[in-house]
Coordinates of N, CA and C and ligand atoms in Angstrom, one line a residue:
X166 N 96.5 -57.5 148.3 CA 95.7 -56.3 148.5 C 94.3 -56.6 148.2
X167 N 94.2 -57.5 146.7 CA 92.6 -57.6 146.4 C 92.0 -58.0 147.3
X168 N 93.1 -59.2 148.3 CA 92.2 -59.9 149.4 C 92.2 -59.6 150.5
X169 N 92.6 -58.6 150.8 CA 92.4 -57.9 152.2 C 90.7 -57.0 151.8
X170 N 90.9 -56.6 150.7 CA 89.8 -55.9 150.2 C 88.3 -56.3 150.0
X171 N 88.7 -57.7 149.9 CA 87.2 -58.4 149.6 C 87.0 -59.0 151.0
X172 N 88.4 -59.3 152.0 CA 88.3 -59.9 152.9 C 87.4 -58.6 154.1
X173 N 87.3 -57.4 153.9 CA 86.8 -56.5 154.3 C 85.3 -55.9 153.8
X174 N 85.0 -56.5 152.9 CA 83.7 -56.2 152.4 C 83.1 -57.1 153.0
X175 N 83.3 -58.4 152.8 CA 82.9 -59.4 153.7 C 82.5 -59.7 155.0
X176 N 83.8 -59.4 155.5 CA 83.6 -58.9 157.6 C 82.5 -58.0 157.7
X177 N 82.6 -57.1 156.8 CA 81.4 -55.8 156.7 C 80.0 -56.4 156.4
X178 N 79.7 -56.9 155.1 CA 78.3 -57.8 155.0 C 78.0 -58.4 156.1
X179 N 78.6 -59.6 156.9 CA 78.4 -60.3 157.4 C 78.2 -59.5 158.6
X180 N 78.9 -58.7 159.4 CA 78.5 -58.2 160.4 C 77.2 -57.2 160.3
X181 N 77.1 -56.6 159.1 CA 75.7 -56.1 159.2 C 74.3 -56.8 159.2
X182 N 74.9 -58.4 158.8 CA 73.5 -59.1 158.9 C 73.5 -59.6 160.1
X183 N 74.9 -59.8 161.1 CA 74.5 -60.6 162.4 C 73.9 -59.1 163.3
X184 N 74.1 -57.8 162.8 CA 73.9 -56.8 163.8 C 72.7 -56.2 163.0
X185 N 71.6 -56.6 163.1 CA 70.5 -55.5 162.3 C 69.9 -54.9 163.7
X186 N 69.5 -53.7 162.5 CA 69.6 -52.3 163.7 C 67.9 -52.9 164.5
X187 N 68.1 -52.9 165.9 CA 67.3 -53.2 166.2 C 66.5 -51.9 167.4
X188 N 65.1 -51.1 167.6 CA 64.7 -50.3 168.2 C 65.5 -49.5 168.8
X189 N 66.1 -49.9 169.7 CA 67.7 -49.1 170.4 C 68.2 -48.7 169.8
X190 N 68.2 -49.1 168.9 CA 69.6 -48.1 167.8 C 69.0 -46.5 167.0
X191 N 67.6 -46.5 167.6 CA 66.9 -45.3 166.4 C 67.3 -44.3 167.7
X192 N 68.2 -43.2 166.9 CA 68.4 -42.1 167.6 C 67.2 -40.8 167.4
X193 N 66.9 -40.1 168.1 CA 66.3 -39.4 168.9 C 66.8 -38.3 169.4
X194 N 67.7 -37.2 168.4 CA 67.9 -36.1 169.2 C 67.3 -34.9 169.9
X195 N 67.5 -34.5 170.9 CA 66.8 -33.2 171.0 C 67.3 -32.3 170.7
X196 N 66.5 -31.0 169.5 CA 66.9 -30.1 169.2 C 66.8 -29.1 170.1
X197 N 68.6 -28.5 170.3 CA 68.3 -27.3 171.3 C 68.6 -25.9 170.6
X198 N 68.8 -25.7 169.0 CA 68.6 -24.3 169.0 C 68.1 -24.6 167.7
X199 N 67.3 -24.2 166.5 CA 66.3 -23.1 168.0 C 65.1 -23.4 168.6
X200 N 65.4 -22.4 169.7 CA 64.5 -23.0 170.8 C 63.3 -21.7 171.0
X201 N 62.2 -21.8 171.9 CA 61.0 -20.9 172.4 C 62.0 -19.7 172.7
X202 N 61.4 -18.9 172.1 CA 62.4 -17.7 172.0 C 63.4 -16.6 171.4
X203 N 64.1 -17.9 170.8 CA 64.8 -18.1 169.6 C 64.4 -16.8 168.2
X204 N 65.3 -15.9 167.7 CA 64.4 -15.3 166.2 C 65.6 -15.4 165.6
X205 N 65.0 -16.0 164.6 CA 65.5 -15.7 163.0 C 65.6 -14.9 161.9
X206 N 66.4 -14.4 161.2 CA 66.3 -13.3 160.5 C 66.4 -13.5 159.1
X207 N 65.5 -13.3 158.2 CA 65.4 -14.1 156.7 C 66.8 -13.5 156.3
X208 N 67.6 -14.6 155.4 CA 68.7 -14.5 154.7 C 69.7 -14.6 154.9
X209 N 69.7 -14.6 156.9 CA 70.4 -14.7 157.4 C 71.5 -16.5 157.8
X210 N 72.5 -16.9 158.1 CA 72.7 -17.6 158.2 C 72.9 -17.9 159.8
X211 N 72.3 -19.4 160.4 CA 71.9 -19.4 161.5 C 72.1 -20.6 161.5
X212 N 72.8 -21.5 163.0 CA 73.1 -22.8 163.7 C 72.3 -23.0 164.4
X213 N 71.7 -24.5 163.3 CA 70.7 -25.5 164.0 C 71.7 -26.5 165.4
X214 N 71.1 -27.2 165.9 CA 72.0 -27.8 167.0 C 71.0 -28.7 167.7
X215 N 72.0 -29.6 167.9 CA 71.0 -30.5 168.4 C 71.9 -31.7 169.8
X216 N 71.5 -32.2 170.8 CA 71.8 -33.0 171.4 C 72.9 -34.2 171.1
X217 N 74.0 -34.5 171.3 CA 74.5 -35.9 170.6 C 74.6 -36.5 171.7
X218 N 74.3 -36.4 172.7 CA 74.1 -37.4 173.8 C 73.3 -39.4 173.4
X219 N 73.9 -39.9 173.8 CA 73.5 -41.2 173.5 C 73.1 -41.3 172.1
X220 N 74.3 -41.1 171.3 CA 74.4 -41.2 169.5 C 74.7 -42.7 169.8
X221 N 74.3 -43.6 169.1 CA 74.6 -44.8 168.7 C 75.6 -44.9 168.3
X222 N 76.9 -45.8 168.9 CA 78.1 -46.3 168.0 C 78.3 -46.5 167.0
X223 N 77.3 -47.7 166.1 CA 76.7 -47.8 165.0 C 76.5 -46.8 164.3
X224 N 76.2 -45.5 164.3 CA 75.9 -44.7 164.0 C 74.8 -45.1 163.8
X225 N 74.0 -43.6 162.4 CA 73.2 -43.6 162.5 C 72.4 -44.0 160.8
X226 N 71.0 -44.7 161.1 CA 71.4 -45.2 159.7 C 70.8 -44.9 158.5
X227 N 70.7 -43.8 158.3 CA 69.7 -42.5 157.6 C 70.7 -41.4 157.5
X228 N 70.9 -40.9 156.7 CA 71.5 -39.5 156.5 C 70.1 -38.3 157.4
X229 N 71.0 -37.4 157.6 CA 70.2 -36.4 158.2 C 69.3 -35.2 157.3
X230 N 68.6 -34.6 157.5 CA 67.6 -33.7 156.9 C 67.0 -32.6 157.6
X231 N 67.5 -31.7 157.5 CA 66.7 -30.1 158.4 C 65.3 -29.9 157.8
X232 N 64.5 -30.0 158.2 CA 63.1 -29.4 157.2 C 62.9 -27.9 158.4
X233 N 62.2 -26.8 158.1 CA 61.3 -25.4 158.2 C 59.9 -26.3 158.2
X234 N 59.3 -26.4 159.8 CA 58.3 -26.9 159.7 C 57.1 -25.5 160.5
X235 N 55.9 -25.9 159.9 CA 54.8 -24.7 160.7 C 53.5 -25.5 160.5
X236 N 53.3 -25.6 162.4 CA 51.6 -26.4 162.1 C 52.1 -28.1 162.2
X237 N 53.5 -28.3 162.7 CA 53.7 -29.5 162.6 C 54.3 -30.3 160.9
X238 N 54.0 -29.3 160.2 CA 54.1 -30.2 158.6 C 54.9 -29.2 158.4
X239 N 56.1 -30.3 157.7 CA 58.0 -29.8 157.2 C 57.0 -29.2 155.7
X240 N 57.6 -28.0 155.9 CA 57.5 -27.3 154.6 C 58.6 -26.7 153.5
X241 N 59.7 -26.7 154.6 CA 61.1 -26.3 153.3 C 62.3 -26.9 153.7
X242 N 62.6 -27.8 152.9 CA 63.9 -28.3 153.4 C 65.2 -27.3 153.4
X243 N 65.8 -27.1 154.6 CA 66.8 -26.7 154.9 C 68.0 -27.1 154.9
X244 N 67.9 -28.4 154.8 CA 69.7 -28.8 154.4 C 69.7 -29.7 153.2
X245 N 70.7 -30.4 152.4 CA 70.8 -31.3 151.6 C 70.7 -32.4 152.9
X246 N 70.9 -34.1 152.1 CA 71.4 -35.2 153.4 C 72.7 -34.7 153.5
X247 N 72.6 -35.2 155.4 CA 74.0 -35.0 155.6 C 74.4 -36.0 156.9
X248 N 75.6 -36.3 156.9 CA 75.7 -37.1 157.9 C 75.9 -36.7 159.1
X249 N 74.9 -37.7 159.9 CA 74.5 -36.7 161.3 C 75.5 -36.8 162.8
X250 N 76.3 -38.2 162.0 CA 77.5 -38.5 163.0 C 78.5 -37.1 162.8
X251 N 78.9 -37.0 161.4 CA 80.1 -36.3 161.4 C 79.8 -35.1 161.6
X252 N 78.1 -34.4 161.3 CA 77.9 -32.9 161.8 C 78.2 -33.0 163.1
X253 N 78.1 -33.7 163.9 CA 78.4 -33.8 165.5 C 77.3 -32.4 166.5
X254 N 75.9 -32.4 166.2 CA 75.8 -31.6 167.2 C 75.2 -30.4 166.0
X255 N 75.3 -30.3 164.9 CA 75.2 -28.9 164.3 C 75.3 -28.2 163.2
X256 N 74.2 -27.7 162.1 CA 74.2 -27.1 160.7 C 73.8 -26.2 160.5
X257 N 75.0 -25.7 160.1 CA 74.8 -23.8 159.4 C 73.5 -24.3 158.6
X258 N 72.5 -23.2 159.0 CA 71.6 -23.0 157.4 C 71.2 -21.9 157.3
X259 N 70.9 -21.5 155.9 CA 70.1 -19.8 155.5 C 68.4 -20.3 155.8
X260 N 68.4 -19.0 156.6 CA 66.5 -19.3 156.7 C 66.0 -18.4 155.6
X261 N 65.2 -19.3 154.9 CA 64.5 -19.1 153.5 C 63.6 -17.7 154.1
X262 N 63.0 -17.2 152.9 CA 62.2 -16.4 152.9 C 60.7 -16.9 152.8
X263 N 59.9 -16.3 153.9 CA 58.4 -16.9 154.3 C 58.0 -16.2 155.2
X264 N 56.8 -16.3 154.7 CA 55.6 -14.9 155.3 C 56.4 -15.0 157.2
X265 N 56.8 -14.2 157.6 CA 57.0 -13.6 159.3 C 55.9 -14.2 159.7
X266 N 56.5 -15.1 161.2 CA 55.6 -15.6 162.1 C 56.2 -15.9 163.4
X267 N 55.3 -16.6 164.1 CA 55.8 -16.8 165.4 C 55.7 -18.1 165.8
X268 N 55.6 -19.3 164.6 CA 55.1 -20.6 165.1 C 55.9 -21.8 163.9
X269 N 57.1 -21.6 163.9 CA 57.8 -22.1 162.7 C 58.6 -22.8 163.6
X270 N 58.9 -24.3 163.6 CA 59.8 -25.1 164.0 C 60.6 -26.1 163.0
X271 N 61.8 -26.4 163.5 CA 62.4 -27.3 163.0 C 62.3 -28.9 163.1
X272 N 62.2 -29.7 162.2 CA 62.7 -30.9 162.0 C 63.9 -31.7 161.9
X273 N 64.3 -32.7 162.9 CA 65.4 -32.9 162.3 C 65.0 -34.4 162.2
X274 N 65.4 -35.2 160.8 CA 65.6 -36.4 160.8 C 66.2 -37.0 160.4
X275 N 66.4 -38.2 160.9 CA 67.6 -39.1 161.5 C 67.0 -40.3 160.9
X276 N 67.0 -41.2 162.0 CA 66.4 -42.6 162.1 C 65.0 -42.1 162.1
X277 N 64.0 -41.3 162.7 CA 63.1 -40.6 162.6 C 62.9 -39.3 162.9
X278 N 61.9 -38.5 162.5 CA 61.7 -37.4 162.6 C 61.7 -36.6 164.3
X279 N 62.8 -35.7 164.2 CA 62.3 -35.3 165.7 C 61.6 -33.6 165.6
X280 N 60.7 -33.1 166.3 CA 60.5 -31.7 166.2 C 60.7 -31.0 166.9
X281 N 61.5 -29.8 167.0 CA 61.9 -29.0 167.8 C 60.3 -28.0 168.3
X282 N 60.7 -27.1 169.5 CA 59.8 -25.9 169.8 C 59.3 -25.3 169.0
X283 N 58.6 -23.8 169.1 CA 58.2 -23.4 168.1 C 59.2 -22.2 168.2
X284 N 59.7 -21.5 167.2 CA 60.4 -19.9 167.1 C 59.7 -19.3 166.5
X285 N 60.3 -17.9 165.9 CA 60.0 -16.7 165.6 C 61.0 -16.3 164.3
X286 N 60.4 -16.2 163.1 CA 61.1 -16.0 161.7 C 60.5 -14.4 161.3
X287 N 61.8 -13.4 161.4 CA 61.3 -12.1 161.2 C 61.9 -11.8 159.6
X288 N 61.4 -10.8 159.2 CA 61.6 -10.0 158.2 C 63.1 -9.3 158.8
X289 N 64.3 -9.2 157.5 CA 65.5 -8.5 157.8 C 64.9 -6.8 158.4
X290 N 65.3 -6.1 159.0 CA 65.1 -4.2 159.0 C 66.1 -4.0 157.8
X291 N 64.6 -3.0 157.5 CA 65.5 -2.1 156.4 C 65.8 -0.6 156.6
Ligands
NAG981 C1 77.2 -24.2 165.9 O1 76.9 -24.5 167.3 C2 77.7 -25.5 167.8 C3 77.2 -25.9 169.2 O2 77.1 -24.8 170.0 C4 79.1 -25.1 167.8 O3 79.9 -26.1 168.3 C5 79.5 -24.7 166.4 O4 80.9 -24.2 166.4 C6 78.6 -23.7 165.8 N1 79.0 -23.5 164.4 C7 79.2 -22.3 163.9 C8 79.6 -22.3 162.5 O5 79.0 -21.3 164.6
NAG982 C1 81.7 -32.8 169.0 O1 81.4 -31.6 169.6 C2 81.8 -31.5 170.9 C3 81.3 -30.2 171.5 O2 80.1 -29.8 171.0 C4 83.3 -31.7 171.1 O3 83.7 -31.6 172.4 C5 83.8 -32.9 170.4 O4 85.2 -33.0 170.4 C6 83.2 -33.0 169.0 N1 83.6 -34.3 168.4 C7 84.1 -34.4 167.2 C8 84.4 -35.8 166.7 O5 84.4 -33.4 166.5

């Protein structure tokens, strides 16, 4: 048993050194919700979503990260890390509370940062 164990950590090291992640392998999804048009409603709980088209086998080699970005700069992180293979496509999150606007997009990063459109983050009706 030890030696199936070690005999597997091994196959593992070794094949990560003969496969280093080379340019091809950095995934790139496109975020499709949300998208131009898209509103959000503070407090509310809302599905980010994103493309898994041409996901790397390998997967991916970065845990994932939602940031609340406005003006291009991530300002509130939105999710803990999470793995972007096994989300497959998609993460519940609560949209924080922040001054109502019309120009708030999402980040998602992976292997690197991708930015979605811009949306619309409203104040709940009271
Ligand atoms: C989020 O959206 C994805 C893609 O449309 C869907 O598969 C998933 O079920 C949704 N999740 C929830 C909790 O609504
Ligand atoms: C990933 O989501 C798609 C639909 O969005 C579904 O068809 C597929 O079965 C899912 N794969 C896994 C591993 O859950």
């Amino acid at each position: 048993m030890t030696t199936l164990l070690v005999g597997a950590i091994t196959y593992f090291a070794a094949s990560s050194v003969a496969a280093p992640l080379s340019p091809l392998d950095v995934w790139d999804p496109t975020i499709t919700s949300p998208v131009t048009g898209t509103v959000w409603i503070i407090g509310t709980e809302v599905n980010v979503t994103w493309s898994t088209d041409n996901i790397p086998p390998d997967g991916v080699s970065n845990g994932g990260h939602i940031y609340l970005a406005k003006e291009e700069d991530a300002i509130i992180p939105l999710s803990s890390n999470f793995d972007l293979v096994t989300a497959n496509g998609s993460f519940i999150v609560t949209v924080p509370v922040v001054v109502p606007d019309s120009d708030y997009q999402i980040i998602l990063f992976g292997d690197s940062g991708n930015i979605g459109p811009s949306f619309t983050i409203v104040a709940p009706s009271s």
